[in-house]
C-alpha cells in the first residue's frame, strides 16, 4: 500500500495527478440514484488502481441544489443525500490509507440563499445585509437593477427582494454574492478552512477564485467588455472579476494552510485574461496552483497547443509555481466531443465549448482518438494534471438529453437557449449490464440524470477486459509517468512539421500529430506508450506517443 508521507524532495502537489470526483455522478452507495460518499468509498480501490495521487471532490455540503451544490447552506456539514460528517471523516481516512490525498471544493464567492446569513439578511436582522451586496435600484422607484452586470448563467446579476432593494448574484439567484470587505466574512472562511484541515483534508479547490472582490462602487461594466456571461470567456476589465483585492484574501488563507503539517494546498479556479494575470494568484505567499484553462480551450491544432503550453509554463515559472493542466471538468464539454467536430484555429469560447456547432454531427470515434492523444500530452508535461471522472473512460458529452430532465440552472436562466452543463455530468457506467450500469447496485434505479442506452459499452467493466481501452491507456500512462516524466526537466521543442508538436524532456520525447498524414518518428526511437495501437516508425494522424530516444 502506498503512503501519504512525502518521500521525494519535490512536494507531492507539484507533480500530482488529481482525479476530479463529481460526487453526484461518481457512484451511488445508498441506491437512490444520486452519487454519495458511500459510493466513493467503495470505489477507492478503483482510484488506487488507476494510480492517481489525490482526489478533488466537488462540493458535498448541505445545499438546496440551485447549482448542483455550489450553493452552500452550511460549510461545516455534509449534504444528507451524500452522507454524514462521520462518513466524510471515514472517507478521508480510507483515502489516506490507500495513498490518495483529498482536496475539497470551497465556495467563497457566494452562499446559498438558504444559508443562515442570507436568511438573516432577508429578515433584515441588524447588520445581516452587510455580509452580502444589497443595493438600491436605479430609475424611478428603483425598479432597474443597480448596475448592468449579467449573471454568468444569463439574465441580470441582481434580484429584487420584498422591500424593493436588490442583491447581487453573479450566478443563480439562489447564490447571493458575499461582501468580502466585511471582516466577519473573512474570519468565517478562514475558520471553515481550519475546520476541514483539522479533519485531515489536504487542500481546497477554490471556486471562482477571481470573483470575490468587486470594483469599489460596483460600477457599470464597459459595454465593450461584453456581458461577461460565460465562465470561459475572457473578462479583462470587467469590474466583477480579477480585482487586486482578492490577493490579500489568499495571503490570509495561505497563512492558515501553513500552520499545518503535512502541507495543505490550494488550487484556484480563476478564469482570468492570460498566464500573467493567473501567475499573480501563484506568488509565493498566495496559492500553490491554478488551473491552466487555455489548455482546455485549445482546439486540436499543434500550433495552438504549443503556444498555450509555452505560455502556461512561462507564466507559472515566473513565480516559481508548477503549471496545472486540465483537459475538461464539470463545466465544459467533454474532451471527446470537443475534438469530435471541425476545429477552429484559435482558443475557443462558450458556444464552441458547449458543443453547439451548427449542423455538424460529432464523430465520437475521431474525438476519442484525439482525446486519448491529448491525455498523453497532458501527462507528459511538467507540473500537475487533473483528470475529470470519465475522461479515463473516454466518455462523450451527452448532447441529446430531453429538455424536461435538464438540471443546470443555465437552461432556465438563459431563457431555454443554452443547454448548459448536464451533458458532461451523467452518472458513470461501471458495469456492462442495463441502466444504471453499476452506478448504483439497485437494478432499475432512476439516476438523477439519465444515462444513454450505449453507456455500458464504455463501462469500467468493459474497458478492463480490453487491453487497448482508454482506461488501460490511462493506467499505463500513470504507471509510467513518475519514472519517465516526473524529474525529467524542462520542455524542449523539437523542430517538426507544422501539424505536429513534439518535445523532449531529458531522454524521453512526446509526439502528437494533429494533421491528416502520418509522420515519421525518429530513427531508433523505442515507443514506450502510444495512444493508438501499432505505432512503430510512424505516428498516424490524431495520435500521440511517448518515445525513448538514445
Ligand atoms: C464554478 C463551478 O465550477 C461551477 O460549476 C459553478 O456553477 C460556478 N463556479 C458557481 O459556483
PDB file of N, CA and C in Angstrom, residues 300 334-341 363-375 390-391 393-397 454-455 457-458 463 469-470 473-474 531-532 542-543:
ATOM      1  N   UNK A 300      -7.862  21.229 -31.523  1.00  0.00           N
ATOM      2  CA  UNK A 300      -6.933  20.160 -31.905  1.00  0.00           C
ATOM      3  C   UNK A 300      -5.995  20.681 -32.992  1.00  0.00           C
ATOM      4  N   UNK A 334     -17.288  17.659 -22.743  1.00  0.00           N
ATOM      5  CA  UNK A 334     -16.280  16.609 -22.582  1.00  0.00           C
ATOM      6  C   UNK A 334     -15.295  16.625 -23.751  1.00  0.00           C
ATOM      7  N   UNK A 335     -14.038  16.289 -23.440  1.00  0.00           N
ATOM      8  CA  UNK A 335     -12.941  16.386 -24.415  1.00  0.00           C
ATOM      9  C   UNK A 335     -13.254  15.630 -25.706  1.00  0.00           C
ATOM     10  N   UNK A 336     -13.792  14.426 -25.580  1.00  0.00           N
ATOM     11  CA  UNK A 336     -14.089  13.611 -26.765  1.00  0.00           C
ATOM     12  C   UNK A 336     -14.963  14.404 -27.740  1.00  0.00           C
ATOM     13  N   UNK A 337     -15.953  15.084 -27.223  1.00  0.00           N
ATOM     14  CA  UNK A 337     -16.898  15.807 -28.088  1.00  0.00           C
ATOM     15  C   UNK A 337     -16.294  17.131 -28.566  1.00  0.00           C
ATOM     16  N   UNK A 338     -15.495  17.750 -27.720  1.00  0.00           N
ATOM     17  CA  UNK A 338     -14.814  18.985 -28.135  1.00  0.00           C
ATOM     18  C   UNK A 338     -13.957  18.726 -29.373  1.00  0.00           C
ATOM     19  N   UNK A 339     -13.366  17.536 -29.430  1.00  0.00           N
ATOM     20  CA  UNK A 339     -12.479  17.207 -30.550  1.00  0.00           C
ATOM     21  C   UNK A 339     -13.195  16.427 -31.653  1.00  0.00           C
ATOM     22  N   UNK A 340     -14.524  16.295 -31.552  1.00  0.00           N
ATOM     23  CA  UNK A 340     -15.243  15.422 -32.482  1.00  0.00           C
ATOM     24  C   UNK A 340     -15.823  16.168 -33.680  1.00  0.00           C
ATOM     25  N   UNK A 341     -15.593  17.472 -33.727  1.00  0.00           N
ATOM     26  CA  UNK A 341     -16.109  18.240 -34.859  1.00  0.00           C
ATOM     27  C   UNK A 341     -14.978  19.075 -35.438  1.00  0.00           C
ATOM     28  N   UNK A 363     -18.221  13.249 -34.613  1.00  0.00           N
ATOM     29  CA  UNK A 363     -17.612  11.962 -34.914  1.00  0.00           C
ATOM     30  C   UNK A 363     -16.896  11.527 -33.632  1.00  0.00           C
ATOM     31  N   UNK A 364     -17.614  10.773 -32.805  1.00  0.00           N
ATOM     32  CA  UNK A 364     -17.075  10.448 -31.485  1.00  0.00           C
ATOM     33  C   UNK A 364     -15.819   9.585 -31.540  1.00  0.00           C
ATOM     34  N   UNK A 365     -15.743   8.733 -32.555  1.00  0.00           N
ATOM     35  CA  UNK A 365     -14.538   7.891 -32.618  1.00  0.00           C
ATOM     36  C   UNK A 365     -13.307   8.746 -32.900  1.00  0.00           C
ATOM     37  N   UNK A 366     -13.487   9.744 -33.786  1.00  0.00           N
ATOM     38  CA  UNK A 366     -12.393  10.695 -34.051  1.00  0.00           C
ATOM     39  C   UNK A 366     -12.057  11.459 -32.758  1.00  0.00           C
ATOM     40  N   UNK A 367     -13.086  11.947 -32.092  1.00  0.00           N
ATOM     41  CA  UNK A 367     -12.885  12.687 -30.845  1.00  0.00           C
ATOM     42  C   UNK A 367     -12.178  11.837 -29.807  1.00  0.00           C
ATOM     43  N   UNK A 368     -12.525  10.554 -29.791  1.00  0.00           N
ATOM     44  CA  UNK A 368     -11.924   9.638 -28.821  1.00  0.00           C
ATOM     45  C   UNK A 368     -10.430   9.456 -29.105  1.00  0.00           C
ATOM     46  N   UNK A 369     -10.090   9.300 -30.385  1.00  0.00           N
ATOM     47  CA  UNK A 369      -8.658   9.142 -30.718  1.00  0.00           C
ATOM     48  C   UNK A 369      -7.881  10.378 -30.268  1.00  0.00           C
ATOM     49  N   UNK A 370      -8.465  11.537 -30.543  1.00  0.00           N
ATOM     50  CA  UNK A 370      -7.774  12.777 -30.178  1.00  0.00           C
ATOM     51  C   UNK A 370      -7.701  12.958 -28.661  1.00  0.00           C
ATOM     52  N   UNK A 371      -8.767  12.609 -27.977  1.00  0.00           N
ATOM     53  CA  UNK A 371      -8.774  12.764 -26.512  1.00  0.00           C
ATOM     54  C   UNK A 371      -7.708  11.876 -25.875  1.00  0.00           C
ATOM     55  N   UNK A 372      -7.557  10.666 -26.406  1.00  0.00           N
ATOM     56  CA  UNK A 372      -6.523   9.757 -25.882  1.00  0.00           C
ATOM     57  C   UNK A 372      -5.133  10.345 -26.120  1.00  0.00           C
ATOM     58  N   UNK A 373      -4.956  10.928 -27.307  1.00  0.00           N
ATOM     59  CA  UNK A 373      -3.656  11.531 -27.630  1.00  0.00           C
ATOM     60  C   UNK A 373      -3.411  12.742 -26.729  1.00  0.00           C
ATOM     61  N   UNK A 374      -4.449  13.550 -26.538  1.00  0.00           N
ATOM     62  CA  UNK A 374      -4.306  14.750 -25.694  1.00  0.00           C
ATOM     63  C   UNK A 374      -3.916  14.350 -24.268  1.00  0.00           C
ATOM     64  N   UNK A 375      -4.458  13.224 -23.800  1.00  0.00           N
ATOM     65  CA  UNK A 375      -4.130  12.764 -22.443  1.00  0.00           C
ATOM     66  C   UNK A 375      -2.637  12.463 -22.337  1.00  0.00           C
ATOM     67  N   UNK A 390     -14.415  10.025 -15.792  1.00  0.00           N
ATOM     68  CA  UNK A 390     -14.971   9.669 -17.100  1.00  0.00           C
ATOM     69  C   UNK A 390     -14.035   9.986 -18.251  1.00  0.00           C
ATOM     70  N   UNK A 391     -13.052  10.858 -18.025  1.00  0.00           N
ATOM     71  CA  UNK A 391     -12.040  11.073 -19.075  1.00  0.00           C
ATOM     72  C   UNK A 391     -11.278   9.785 -19.306  1.00  0.00           C
ATOM     73  N   UNK A 393     -12.395   6.993 -19.215  1.00  0.00           N
ATOM     74  CA  UNK A 393     -13.245   6.059 -19.970  1.00  0.00           C
ATOM     75  C   UNK A 393     -13.546   6.619 -21.360  1.00  0.00           C
ATOM     76  N   UNK A 394     -13.014   7.789 -21.662  1.00  0.00           N
ATOM     77  CA  UNK A 394     -13.286   8.481 -22.936  1.00  0.00           C
ATOM     78  C   UNK A 394     -14.791   8.655 -23.162  1.00  0.00           C
ATOM     79  N   UNK A 395     -15.492   9.052 -22.127  1.00  0.00           N
ATOM     80  CA  UNK A 395     -16.924   9.315 -22.274  1.00  0.00           C
ATOM     81  C   UNK A 395     -17.122  10.559 -23.123  1.00  0.00           C
ATOM     82  N   UNK A 396     -18.192  10.549 -23.892  1.00  0.00           N
ATOM     83  CA  UNK A 396     -18.509  11.738 -24.674  1.00  0.00           C
ATOM     84  C   UNK A 396     -19.549  12.587 -23.940  1.00  0.00           C
ATOM     85  N   UNK A 397     -19.726  13.812 -24.375  1.00  0.00           N
ATOM     86  CA  UNK A 397     -20.803  14.667 -23.884  1.00  0.00           C
ATOM     87  C   UNK A 397     -22.131  14.044 -24.316  1.00  0.00           C
ATOM     88  N   UNK A 454     -26.233   3.268 -24.677  1.00  0.00           N
ATOM     89  CA  UNK A 454     -24.971   2.588 -25.007  1.00  0.00           C
ATOM     90  C   UNK A 454     -23.925   2.750 -23.902  1.00  0.00           C
ATOM     91  N   UNK A 455     -24.301   3.289 -22.728  1.00  0.00           N
ATOM     92  CA  UNK A 455     -23.324   3.636 -21.683  1.00  0.00           C
ATOM     93  C   UNK A 455     -22.493   2.430 -21.245  1.00  0.00           C
ATOM     94  N   UNK A 457     -21.212   0.082 -22.855  1.00  0.00           N
ATOM     95  CA  UNK A 457     -20.057  -0.163 -23.735  1.00  0.00           C
ATOM     96  C   UNK A 457     -18.805   0.543 -23.239  1.00  0.00           C
ATOM     97  N   UNK A 458     -19.007   1.693 -22.601  1.00  0.00           N
ATOM     98  CA  UNK A 458     -17.860   2.482 -22.128  1.00  0.00           C
ATOM     99  C   UNK A 458     -17.532   2.196 -20.663  1.00  0.00           C
ATOM    100  N   UNK A 463     -14.046  -1.945 -20.243  1.00  0.00           N
ATOM    101  CA  UNK A 463     -12.706  -1.466 -20.591  1.00  0.00           C
ATOM    102  C   UNK A 463     -11.609  -2.247 -19.882  1.00  0.00           C
ATOM    103  N   UNK A 469      -8.103  -0.414 -24.282  1.00  0.00           N
ATOM    104  CA  UNK A 469      -9.122   0.563 -23.880  1.00  0.00           C
ATOM    105  C   UNK A 469      -8.472   1.842 -23.359  1.00  0.00           C
ATOM    106  N   UNK A 470      -9.254   2.898 -23.318  1.00  0.00           N
ATOM    107  CA  UNK A 470      -8.743   4.162 -22.782  1.00  0.00           C
ATOM    108  C   UNK A 470      -8.398   3.999 -21.304  1.00  0.00           C
ATOM    109  N   UNK A 473      -5.085   2.565 -21.129  1.00  0.00           N
ATOM    110  CA  UNK A 473      -4.088   3.557 -21.566  1.00  0.00           C
ATOM    111  C   UNK A 473      -3.747   4.497 -20.397  1.00  0.00           C
ATOM    112  N   UNK A 474      -4.776   4.968 -19.707  1.00  0.00           N
ATOM    113  CA  UNK A 474      -4.543   5.850 -18.545  1.00  0.00           C
ATOM    114  C   UNK A 474      -3.760   5.120 -17.458  1.00  0.00           C
ATOM    115  N   UNK A 531      -1.033   6.327 -28.089  1.00  0.00           N
ATOM    116  CA  UNK A 531      -2.475   6.463 -27.858  1.00  0.00           C
ATOM    117  C   UNK A 531      -3.279   5.567 -28.792  1.00  0.00           C
ATOM    118  N   UNK A 532      -2.595   4.975 -29.763  1.00  0.00           N
ATOM    119  CA  UNK A 532      -3.277   4.109 -30.707  1.00  0.00           C
ATOM    120  C   UNK A 532      -2.394   2.883 -30.942  1.00  0.00           C
ATOM    121  N   UNK A 542      -3.964  12.142 -35.520  1.00  0.00           N
ATOM    122  CA  UNK A 542      -4.784  12.067 -34.303  1.00  0.00           C
ATOM    123  C   UNK A 542      -4.252  11.058 -33.297  1.00  0.00           C
ATOM    124  N   UNK A 543      -2.940  11.047 -33.183  1.00  0.00           N
ATOM    125  CA  UNK A 543      -2.317  10.119 -32.233  1.00  0.00           C
ATOM    126  C   UNK A 543      -1.149  10.798 -31.539  1.00  0.00           C
TER     127      UNK A 543
END
